[in-house]
Every structure is written in structure tokens, then in C-alpha cells.
Amino acid sequence: MSGTATKSRVSPERTRGRPRGSTGSREKFDQRRFEVLQTAARVFNTKGFQIATLEDVADELGVTKPALYYYVRSKDEILFACAQLALEELETALGRPDKALSGLERLKQFFRAYGEMICEDFGRCLVLTSPRDYVQRMRNRTVTGRRAINTMVRAIVTDGIKDGSIKRCDDRLLVFAMFDAFNGLARWFDPKGPTPLNKVIEQYLTLFLDGVRTARR
């Protein structure tokens, strides 16, 4: 899912403070703000959100801390914007299901996209932070977004049980277990390691889903 975040919807929290003017100036502002968010996500992922500072982000960008305030107002706002970009990317992956596929194949399709996304800057930031890292008003929206994704994935499992591609199981436990396992990729996967990410993802899917596949006729 590389690159799709740049095309995500732009929510009010991310446009506040945007300069008025020509379309070109707005696009330039949006692109630069995206670069600020992406760099901040990388810094948070490396240092930890609680430890990282805006000074760290500014140093990484090669700008002064006051220059950051042209694009963002606080570290909390950056974290929330990064989470929203990741959640929107997941919603996109879930919002265009191929109805010709079985529930099992759709589940695989989603977790392939999920595994790729959480090893990128914004997805990793979403996984490596917890609800308590957000201020209250931002926490509620982020938790709601996470729950919505979870509900949609559980619906895929339910469809798979109905169409016979997934054997009867507790959809809630299966989805929680898969998310827990895949979230670990954000912590340990090294793109410079011996196994490419796509192969790691396929091995995860085999380990999990062979256990819920119905017997082949």
C-alpha cells in the first residue's frame, strides 16, 4: 500500500492553518505538511512517542522548531494526524472488497495490505502507540476508528463462515489474534533482513489460516 496515503482524504485537523491562496500554494503546503508528518512518524517510531520531541522532528527535517508550527501545532496533533492517515488507508483497503472472492480470500487480501501498511511510517506509528498516548478528544476518535476496522474484518470472517471457506470459529478471537500477531511486524521486521516482507506475510497467513480452512473436497 505504499504511496496511497498521499491521496488520502484531508480531514479538518490536517488542514487547519493551511494558507489561503492559489491551488498551487495549497498543494505545496499539503505536500510539505505530509513530509513533516512522515518524518515525525519516523522519529516517534525510532525514539518512542513519549520520549521524542518536536526538537527531534525539527532536527530530522533540518529546520527550526518554530518553523514546524507553520504546519502543525503540537506533538499531539502530529500523532493524531499520523493515526488518521493510517486508518484511512485501512478503510480504503476494506472499502473495495471483491465480492467474487470467498471470505477466506478477502481475509488474506486485507492482511496482506495490513502487513505492508504497518511496516511503513504511519502504520508503524499507529501500532507502536496506544490510546493512552492521545489526548482525550483525539483518543476517542482514534479508538473509534480502530474499532471500526476491527468490526469490518470480523464481518469478513463471518462471510467466510457463511460461504464455507472458513470453518466455524469465534470470529472475535480469530481477528484479535491475527491483529496481535501482525502488529508484531511493526516491532521486529527489518527490511534489510534475510526474508522479504511479502514472504513473511504469506507465512503468517499460512500459519493462521490453514487452521480455519474448511476441508477441501
Tab-separated table of C-alpha atoms in Angstrom:
chain	number	residue	atom	x	y	z
A	1	MET	CA	0.000	0.000	0.000
A	2	SER	CA	2.967	2.251	-0.431
A	3	GLY	CA	2.183	5.776	-1.556
A	4	THR	CA	-1.597	5.623	-1.136
A	5	ALA	CA	-1.506	7.773	1.972
A	6	THR	CA	-0.601	10.813	-0.091
A	7	LYS	CA	-4.007	10.520	-1.753
A	8	SER	CA	-5.984	10.114	1.463
A	9	ARG	CA	-8.829	12.395	2.340
A	10	VAL	CA	-7.675	15.519	4.162
A	11	SER	CA	-9.532	15.971	7.433
A	12	PRO	CA	-10.099	19.313	9.209
A	13	GLU	CA	-7.387	18.576	11.789
A	14	ARG	CA	-4.822	18.337	8.998
A	15	THR	CA	-5.947	21.413	7.061
A	16	ARG	CA	-6.248	23.813	9.975
A	17	GLY	CA	-3.715	26.592	9.468
A	18	ARG	CA	-3.447	25.947	5.743
A	19	PRO	CA	-2.644	29.198	3.894
A	20	ARG	CA	-5.225	30.608	1.539
A	21	GLY	CA	-4.210	31.347	-1.997
A	22	SER	CA	-3.732	29.613	-5.292
A	23	THR	CA	-4.260	25.902	-5.765
A	24	GLY	CA	-0.520	25.561	-6.254
A	25	SER	CA	0.279	27.113	-2.872
A	26	ARG	CA	-2.242	24.842	-1.128
A	27	GLU	CA	-0.782	21.779	-2.802
A	28	LYS	CA	2.722	22.852	-1.817
A	29	PHE	CA	1.570	23.347	1.779
A	30	ASP	CA	-0.149	19.944	1.859
A	31	GLN	CA	2.898	18.195	0.432
A	32	ARG	CA	5.260	19.842	2.888
A	33	ARG	CA	2.926	19.064	5.789
A	34	PHE	CA	2.790	15.457	4.674
A	35	GLU	CA	6.612	15.381	4.727
A	36	VAL	CA	6.577	16.832	8.249
A	37	LEU	CA	4.111	14.160	9.412
A	38	GLN	CA	6.048	11.362	7.747
A	39	THR	CA	9.311	12.484	9.309
A	40	ALA	CA	7.647	12.884	12.703
A	41	ALA	CA	6.192	9.368	12.467
A	42	ARG	CA	9.664	8.020	11.732
A	43	VAL	CA	11.106	9.869	14.733
A	44	PHE	CA	8.298	8.637	17.011
A	45	ASN	CA	8.858	5.069	15.811
A	46	THR	CA	12.585	5.253	16.494
A	47	LYS	CA	12.640	7.104	19.806
A	48	GLY	CA	9.167	6.333	21.159
A	49	PHE	CA	6.363	8.882	21.165
A	50	GLN	CA	6.701	9.822	24.833
A	51	ILE	CA	10.441	10.424	24.540
A	52	ALA	CA	10.564	12.093	21.121
A	53	THR	CA	10.265	15.885	20.999
A	54	LEU	CA	9.392	18.456	18.382
A	55	GLU	CA	13.054	19.459	18.507
A	56	ASP	CA	13.911	15.933	17.365
A	57	VAL	CA	11.476	16.253	14.465
A	58	ALA	CA	12.844	19.671	13.512
A	59	ASP	CA	16.426	18.368	13.621
A	60	GLU	CA	15.490	15.452	11.369
A	61	LEU	CA	13.896	17.853	8.894
A	62	GLY	CA	16.779	20.309	9.133
A	63	VAL	CA	14.548	23.200	10.203
A	64	THR	CA	13.966	25.187	13.356
A	65	LYS	CA	11.270	24.206	15.841
A	66	PRO	CA	9.304	27.457	15.199
A	67	ALA	CA	9.173	26.528	11.504
A	68	LEU	CA	7.207	23.391	12.404
A	69	TYR	CA	4.369	25.472	13.828
A	70	TYR	CA	3.523	26.643	10.333
A	71	TYR	CA	2.360	23.077	9.612
A	72	VAL	CA	1.425	21.607	12.996
A	73	ARG	CA	0.502	22.989	16.398
A	74	SER	CA	1.709	20.241	18.727
A	75	LYS	CA	3.164	16.767	19.065
A	76	ASP	CA	-0.335	15.524	19.944
A	77	GLU	CA	-1.732	16.885	16.691
A	78	ILE	CA	1.037	15.159	14.730
A	79	LEU	CA	0.302	11.803	16.361
A	80	PHE	CA	-3.414	12.113	15.674
A	81	ALA	CA	-2.845	13.083	12.026
A	82	CYS	CA	-0.479	10.147	11.511
A	83	ALA	CA	-3.038	7.759	13.004
A	84	GLN	CA	-5.805	9.135	10.798
A	85	LEU	CA	-3.708	8.666	7.671
A	86	ALA	CA	-3.082	5.031	8.633
A	87	LEU	CA	-6.755	4.387	9.465
A	88	GLU	CA	-7.932	5.958	6.220
A	89	GLU	CA	-5.560	3.706	4.316
A	90	LEU	CA	-7.062	0.665	6.053
A	91	GLU	CA	-10.595	1.874	5.352
A	92	THR	CA	-9.664	2.111	1.683
A	93	ALA	CA	-8.363	-1.454	1.723
A	94	LEU	CA	-11.615	-2.632	3.299
A	95	GLY	CA	-13.939	-0.405	1.322
A	96	ARG	CA	-13.452	-2.049	-2.051
A	97	PRO	CA	-13.972	-5.775	-1.444
A	98	ASP	CA	-14.017	-8.124	-4.393
A	99	LYS	CA	-17.331	-9.888	-3.928
A	100	ALA	CA	-16.167	-12.634	-6.274
A	101	LEU	CA	-13.665	-13.729	-3.627
A	102	SER	CA	-14.510	-16.009	-0.734
A	103	GLY	CA	-14.381	-14.712	2.818
A	104	LEU	CA	-11.086	-16.532	3.331
A	105	GLU	CA	-9.508	-14.897	0.278
A	106	ARG	CA	-10.787	-11.465	1.315
A	107	LEU	CA	-9.306	-12.004	4.781
A	108	LYS	CA	-5.964	-12.831	3.183
A	109	GLN	CA	-6.261	-9.814	0.900
A	110	PHE	CA	-6.825	-7.478	3.840
A	111	PHE	CA	-3.996	-8.810	5.990
A	112	ARG	CA	-1.581	-8.655	3.063
A	113	ALA	CA	-2.387	-4.940	2.805
A	114	TYR	CA	-2.317	-4.564	6.589
A	115	GLY	CA	1.074	-6.219	6.922
A	116	GLU	CA	2.551	-3.913	4.292
A	117	MET	CA	0.962	-0.810	5.793
A	118	ILE	CA	2.110	-1.336	9.382
A	119	CYS	CA	5.697	-1.647	8.232
A	120	GLU	CA	5.509	1.857	6.733
A	121	ASP	CA	5.904	5.061	8.709
A	122	PHE	CA	2.267	5.904	9.509
A	123	GLY	CA	1.134	2.341	10.074
A	124	ARG	CA	4.060	1.637	12.358
A	125	CYS	CA	3.230	4.784	14.316
A	126	LEU	CA	-0.385	3.616	14.733
A	127	VAL	CA	0.695	0.215	16.020
A	128	LEU	CA	3.540	1.376	18.270
A	129	THR	CA	1.367	3.840	20.169
A	130	SER	CA	-1.596	3.107	22.413
A	131	PRO	CA	-4.826	5.032	23.127
A	132	ARG	CA	-3.332	6.464	26.312
A	133	ASP	CA	-0.754	8.335	24.206
A	134	TYR	CA	-3.512	10.537	22.764
A	135	VAL	CA	-5.210	13.476	24.430
A	136	GLN	CA	-8.844	12.716	25.245
A	137	ARG	CA	-10.653	14.255	22.279
A	138	MET	CA	-8.220	12.673	19.846
A	139	ARG	CA	-8.176	9.386	21.749
A	140	ASN	CA	-11.905	8.851	21.320
A	141	ARG	CA	-11.790	9.327	17.557
A	142	THR	CA	-8.748	7.096	17.175
A	143	VAL	CA	-10.250	4.304	19.275
A	144	THR	CA	-13.496	4.568	17.300
A	145	GLY	CA	-11.537	4.255	14.054
A	146	ARG	CA	-9.646	1.202	15.290
A	147	ARG	CA	-12.849	-0.465	16.418
A	148	ALA	CA	-14.495	0.205	13.059
A	149	ILE	CA	-11.627	-1.556	11.269
A	150	ASN	CA	-11.902	-4.485	13.660
A	151	THR	CA	-15.656	-4.745	13.078
A	152	MET	CA	-15.230	-4.760	9.295
A	153	VAL	CA	-12.611	-7.521	9.453
A	154	ARG	CA	-14.844	-9.591	11.725
A	155	ALA	CA	-17.581	-9.217	9.106
A	156	ILE	CA	-15.236	-10.736	6.525
A	157	VAL	CA	-14.686	-13.749	8.794
A	158	THR	CA	-18.449	-14.088	9.257
A	159	ASP	CA	-18.900	-14.039	5.479
A	160	GLY	CA	-16.249	-16.730	5.175
A	161	ILE	CA	-18.060	-18.927	7.656
A	162	LYS	CA	-21.288	-18.427	5.730
A	163	ASP	CA	-19.767	-19.188	2.333
A	164	GLY	CA	-17.965	-22.240	3.690
A	165	SER	CA	-14.392	-21.088	3.090
A	166	ILE	CA	-13.746	-20.662	6.837
A	167	LYS	CA	-14.799	-23.252	9.359
A	168	ARG	CA	-16.911	-22.251	12.330
A	169	CYS	CA	-14.841	-20.375	14.893
A	170	ASP	CA	-15.031	-17.405	17.238
A	171	ASP	CA	-14.616	-14.539	14.744
A	172	ARG	CA	-13.714	-12.126	17.527
A	173	LEU	CA	-10.862	-14.264	18.857
A	174	LEU	CA	-9.536	-15.050	15.379
A	175	VAL	CA	-9.405	-11.382	14.376
A	176	PHE	CA	-7.844	-10.281	17.670
A	177	ALA	CA	-5.196	-12.998	17.383
A	178	MET	CA	-4.364	-12.070	13.798
A	179	PHE	CA	-4.081	-8.375	14.585
A	180	ASP	CA	-1.861	-9.126	17.599
A	181	ALA	CA	0.426	-11.305	15.505
A	182	PHE	CA	0.654	-8.928	12.540
A	183	ASN	CA	1.188	-5.924	14.810
A	184	GLY	CA	4.393	-7.574	15.922
A	185	LEU	CA	5.816	-6.953	12.448
A	186	ALA	CA	5.936	-3.231	13.237
A	187	ARG	CA	8.258	-4.018	16.132
A	188	TRP	CA	10.652	-6.564	14.717
A	189	PHE	CA	10.548	-6.677	10.931
A	190	ASP	CA	13.765	-5.423	9.344
A	191	PRO	CA	13.554	-4.648	5.602
A	192	LYS	CA	17.279	-5.400	5.426
A	193	GLY	CA	16.748	-8.852	6.908
A	194	PRO	CA	17.004	-12.162	5.023
A	195	THR	CA	13.269	-12.617	4.373
A	196	PRO	CA	11.245	-10.109	2.291
A	197	LEU	CA	8.123	-8.714	3.928
A	198	ASN	CA	5.734	-10.287	1.418
A	199	LYS	CA	7.113	-13.738	2.213
A	200	VAL	CA	6.841	-13.148	5.955
A	201	ILE	CA	3.212	-12.121	5.478
A	202	GLU	CA	2.438	-15.249	3.441
A	203	GLN	CA	3.989	-17.426	6.137
A	204	TYR	CA	1.870	-15.684	8.788
A	205	LEU	CA	-1.252	-16.288	6.714
A	206	THR	CA	-0.394	-19.955	6.271
A	207	LEU	CA	0.226	-20.431	9.990
A	208	PHE	CA	-3.071	-18.810	10.905
A	209	LEU	CA	-5.480	-19.631	8.160
A	210	ASP	CA	-4.693	-23.247	7.427
A	211	GLY	CA	-6.192	-23.797	10.856
A	212	VAL	CA	-9.546	-22.267	9.887
A	213	ARG	CA	-9.743	-23.508	6.293
A	214	THR	CA	-12.546	-25.959	5.700
A	215	ALA	CA	-11.573	-29.403	4.429
A	216	ARG	CA	-11.064	-29.461	0.682
A	217	ARG	CA	-13.465	-31.662	-1.217
